[in-house]
mmCIF file of N, CA and C in Angstrom:
data_model
loop_
_atom_site.group_PDB
_atom_site.id
_atom_site.type_symbol
_atom_site.label_atom_id
_atom_site.label_comp_id
_atom_site.label_asym_id
_atom_site.label_seq_id
_atom_site.Cartn_x
_atom_site.Cartn_y
_atom_site.Cartn_z
ATOM 1 N N MET A 1 237.199 337.149 29.889
ATOM 2 C CA MET A 1 238.281 336.762 30.794
ATOM 3 C C MET A 1 239.288 338.035 30.071
ATOM 4 N N ALA A 2 240.274 338.134 31.297
ATOM 5 C CA ALA A 2 241.415 338.464 30.456
ATOM 6 C C ALA A 2 242.547 337.483 29.638
ATOM 7 N N LYS A 3 243.496 337.697 29.236
ATOM 8 C CA LYS A 3 244.319 336.727 28.250
ATOM 9 C C LYS A 3 245.499 337.240 28.822
ATOM 10 N N LEU A 4 246.980 336.368 28.592
ATOM 11 C CA LEU A 4 248.316 336.703 28.516
ATOM 12 C C LEU A 4 248.544 336.217 27.731
ATOM 13 N N LYS A 5 249.652 336.933 26.958
ATOM 14 C CA LYS A 5 250.475 336.431 25.838
ATOM 15 C C LYS A 5 251.871 335.909 26.250
ATOM 16 N N VAL A 6 252.307 335.118 25.935
ATOM 17 C CA VAL A 6 253.639 334.616 26.868
ATOM 18 C C VAL A 6 254.478 333.999 25.619
ATOM 19 N N THR A 7 255.661 334.800 25.862
ATOM 20 C CA THR A 7 256.620 334.663 25.058
ATOM 21 C C THR A 7 257.544 333.984 25.230
ATOM 22 N N GLN A 8 258.313 333.055 24.833
ATOM 23 C CA GLN A 8 259.954 332.084 25.172
ATOM 24 C C GLN A 8 260.542 333.004 24.929
ATOM 25 N N HIS A 9 261.491 334.065 25.467
ATOM 26 C CA HIS A 9 262.678 334.730 24.965
ATOM 27 C C HIS A 9 263.851 333.857 25.148
ATOM 28 N N LYS A 10 264.144 333.067 26.069
ATOM 29 C CA LYS A 10 265.650 332.277 26.412
ATOM 30 C C LYS A 10 265.367 330.833 26.129
ATOM 31 N N SER A 11 266.139 329.934 25.752
ATOM 32 C CA SER A 11 266.258 328.806 25.722
ATOM 33 C C SER A 11 266.113 327.957 26.936
ATOM 34 N N ALA A 12 265.417 326.696 26.729
ATOM 35 C CA ALA A 12 265.490 325.824 28.148
ATOM 36 C C ALA A 12 266.460 324.679 28.509
ATOM 37 N N ILE A 13 267.661 325.085 27.306
ATOM 38 C CA ILE A 13 268.788 324.247 27.414
ATOM 39 C C ILE A 13 269.530 324.305 29.160
ATOM 40 N N GLY A 14 270.026 322.990 29.420
ATOM 41 C CA GLY A 14 270.391 323.555 30.351
ATOM 42 C C GLY A 14 269.820 323.794 31.984
ATOM 43 N N GLY A 15 268.407 323.827 31.666
ATOM 44 C CA GLY A 15 267.327 324.242 32.450
ATOM 45 C C GLY A 15 267.400 322.780 33.489
ATOM 46 N N ARG A 16 266.157 323.037 34.499
ATOM 47 C CA ARG A 16 265.908 321.359 35.146
ATOM 48 C C ARG A 16 264.268 320.960 34.287
ATOM 49 N N GLN A 17 264.248 319.676 34.488
ATOM 50 C CA GLN A 17 263.451 318.815 33.941
ATOM 51 C C GLN A 17 262.179 319.395 33.867
ATOM 52 N N SER A 18 261.951 319.922 34.992
ATOM 53 C CA SER A 18 260.345 320.738 35.786
ATOM 54 C C SER A 18 260.288 321.810 34.522
ATOM 55 N N GLN A 19 261.333 322.624 34.452
ATOM 56 C CA GLN A 19 260.897 323.939 33.881
ATOM 57 C C GLN A 19 260.897 323.545 31.944
ATOM 58 N N ARG A 20 261.819 322.678 31.622
ATOM 59 C CA ARG A 20 261.157 322.236 30.331
ATOM 60 C C ARG A 20 259.834 321.478 30.286
ATOM 61 N N ASP A 21 259.426 320.780 31.243
ATOM 62 C CA ASP A 21 258.024 320.609 31.327
ATOM 63 C C ASP A 21 257.156 321.656 31.243
ATOM 64 N N THR A 22 257.337 322.419 31.949
ATOM 65 C CA THR A 22 256.098 323.706 32.234
ATOM 66 C C THR A 22 256.173 324.442 31.159
ATOM 67 N N LEU A 23 257.163 324.638 30.256
ATOM 68 C CA LEU A 23 257.239 324.932 28.732
ATOM 69 C C LEU A 23 256.445 324.946 27.837
ATOM 70 N N ARG A 24 256.475 323.129 28.466
ATOM 71 C CA ARG A 24 255.576 322.539 27.339
ATOM 72 C C ARG A 24 254.458 322.338 27.498
ATOM 73 N N SER A 25 253.688 322.559 28.929
ATOM 74 C CA SER A 25 252.660 322.364 29.132
ATOM 75 C C SER A 25 252.078 323.973 28.904
ATOM 76 N N LEU A 26 252.776 324.551 28.656
ATOM 77 C CA LEU A 26 252.174 326.026 28.587
ATOM 78 C C LEU A 26 252.197 326.343 27.150
ATOM 79 N N GLY A 27 252.677 325.158 26.426
ATOM 80 C CA GLY A 27 252.512 325.396 24.621
ATOM 81 C C GLY A 27 253.528 325.901 24.116
ATOM 82 N N LEU A 28 254.898 326.178 24.515
ATOM 83 C CA LEU A 28 256.301 326.417 24.074
ATOM 84 C C LEU A 28 256.900 325.552 23.950
ATOM 85 N N LYS A 29 257.896 325.732 22.388
ATOM 86 C CA LYS A 29 258.521 324.439 22.192
ATOM 87 C C LYS A 29 259.901 325.087 22.210
ATOM 88 N N ARG A 30 260.213 326.492 21.498
ATOM 89 C CA ARG A 30 261.430 326.756 21.167
ATOM 90 C C ARG A 30 261.562 328.529 21.283
ATOM 91 N N THR A 31 262.481 328.685 21.140
ATOM 92 C CA THR A 31 262.655 330.624 21.750
ATOM 93 C C THR A 31 261.883 331.190 20.317
ATOM 94 N N ASN A 32 261.240 331.908 20.933
ATOM 95 C CA ASN A 32 260.141 333.108 20.041
ATOM 96 C C ASN A 32 258.810 332.411 19.949
ATOM 97 N N ASP A 33 258.910 331.586 21.089
ATOM 98 C CA ASP A 33 257.355 331.116 20.363
ATOM 99 C C ASP A 33 256.419 332.017 21.356
ATOM 100 N N VAL A 34 255.443 332.131 20.892
ATOM 101 C CA VAL A 34 254.511 332.943 21.600
ATOM 102 C C VAL A 34 252.739 331.705 21.829
ATOM 103 N N VAL A 35 252.252 332.006 23.044
ATOM 104 C CA VAL A 35 251.421 331.302 23.174
ATOM 105 C C VAL A 35 250.441 332.419 23.724
ATOM 106 N N VAL A 36 248.829 332.394 23.586
ATOM 107 C CA VAL A 36 248.204 333.093 24.391
ATOM 108 C C VAL A 36 247.271 332.137 25.425
ATOM 109 N N GLN A 37 247.436 332.584 26.738
ATOM 110 C CA GLN A 37 246.448 331.774 27.385
ATOM 111 C C GLN A 37 245.357 332.530 28.110
ATOM 112 N N ASP A 38 244.731 331.561 29.290
ATOM 113 C CA ASP A 38 243.861 332.531 29.825
ATOM 114 C C ASP A 38 244.375 332.922 31.487
ATOM 115 N N ASP A 39 244.317 334.311 31.854
ATOM 116 C CA ASP A 39 244.676 334.691 32.775
ATOM 117 C C ASP A 39 244.017 334.187 34.065
ATOM 118 N N ARG A 40 244.667 332.878 34.427
ATOM 119 C CA ARG A 40 244.038 332.117 35.635
ATOM 120 C C ARG A 40 245.257 331.298 36.951
ATOM 121 N N PRO A 41 245.058 331.344 37.897
ATOM 122 C CA PRO A 41 246.059 331.392 38.899
ATOM 123 C C PRO A 41 246.830 330.148 38.357
ATOM 124 N N GLU A 42 246.858 329.120 37.345
ATOM 125 C CA GLU A 42 247.513 328.188 37.467
ATOM 126 C C GLU A 42 248.719 328.345 36.316
ATOM 127 N N ILE A 43 247.859 329.297 35.347
ATOM 128 C CA ILE A 43 248.390 329.602 34.624
ATOM 129 C C ILE A 43 249.698 330.603 34.699
ATOM 130 N N ARG A 44 248.687 331.218 35.836
ATOM 131 C CA ARG A 44 250.245 332.655 36.380
ATOM 132 C C ARG A 44 251.091 331.818 37.715
ATOM 133 N N GLY A 45 250.842 330.951 38.016
ATOM 134 C CA GLY A 45 252.059 330.087 38.594
ATOM 135 C C GLY A 45 253.293 329.278 37.996
ATOM 136 N N MET A 46 252.476 328.674 36.861
ATOM 137 C CA MET A 46 253.163 328.329 35.520
ATOM 138 C C MET A 46 254.408 329.122 34.522
ATOM 139 N N ILE A 47 254.291 330.273 35.065
ATOM 140 C CA ILE A 47 254.735 331.230 34.054
ATOM 141 C C ILE A 47 255.506 331.868 35.273
ATOM 142 N N ASN A 48 255.503 331.770 36.655
ATOM 143 C CA ASN A 48 255.977 332.053 37.826
ATOM 144 C C ASN A 48 257.233 331.216 38.019
ATOM 145 N N ALA A 49 257.195 330.082 37.514
ATOM 146 C CA ALA A 49 258.062 328.975 37.850
ATOM 147 C C ALA A 49 259.121 329.407 36.438
ATOM 148 N N VAL A 50 258.684 329.756 35.602
ATOM 149 C CA VAL A 50 259.930 329.847 34.555
ATOM 150 C C VAL A 50 260.088 331.653 34.097
ATOM 151 N N ARG A 51 260.000 332.211 35.225
ATOM 152 C CA ARG A 51 259.527 333.673 34.293
ATOM 153 C C ARG A 51 260.793 334.377 34.113
ATOM 154 N N HIS A 52 261.751 333.154 34.274
ATOM 155 C CA HIS A 52 263.715 333.887 33.321
ATOM 156 C C HIS A 52 263.686 333.551 32.192
ATOM 157 N N LEU A 53 262.722 333.003 31.393
ATOM 158 C CA LEU A 53 262.843 332.458 30.218
ATOM 159 C C LEU A 53 261.767 332.911 29.488
ATOM 160 N N VAL A 54 260.834 333.431 30.019
ATOM 161 C CA VAL A 54 259.701 334.079 29.329
ATOM 162 C C VAL A 54 259.658 335.673 29.876
ATOM 163 N N THR A 55 258.840 336.320 28.512
ATOM 164 C CA THR A 55 258.070 337.592 28.810
ATOM 165 C C THR A 55 256.526 337.473 28.666
ATOM 166 N N VAL A 56 255.921 338.151 29.449
ATOM 167 C CA VAL A 56 254.386 338.191 29.521
ATOM 168 C C VAL A 56 253.788 339.151 29.261
ATOM 169 N N GLU A 57 252.572 339.728 28.890
ATOM 170 C CA GLU A 57 251.916 340.950 28.561
ATOM 171 C C GLU A 57 250.396 340.381 28.948
ATOM 172 N N GLU A 58 249.851 341.373 29.171
ATOM 173 C CA GLU A 58 248.191 341.344 28.779
ATOM 174 C C GLU A 58 247.507 341.600 27.826
ATOM 175 N N VAL A 59 247.061 341.007 27.303
ATOM 176 C CA VAL A 59 245.794 340.807 26.005
ATOM 177 C C VAL A 59 244.486 341.327 26.369
ATOM 178 N N ASP A 60 243.702 341.955 25.450
ATOM 179 C CA ASP A 60 242.326 342.209 26.106
ATOM 180 C C ASP A 60 241.329 341.237 24.728
#
């Protein structure tokens, strides 16, 4: 299964609570945090909700 490397590059300060909760669900706590997640529709949806705060790369 493909993996996604998700990096938080902007702060969640000033964002909505749902966006902060989504970042926590992805495993991101602060800027420049990096997590590797499975490429699943649920994860893609969470990334889409906070796409202005994160960058995504595909990893093999």
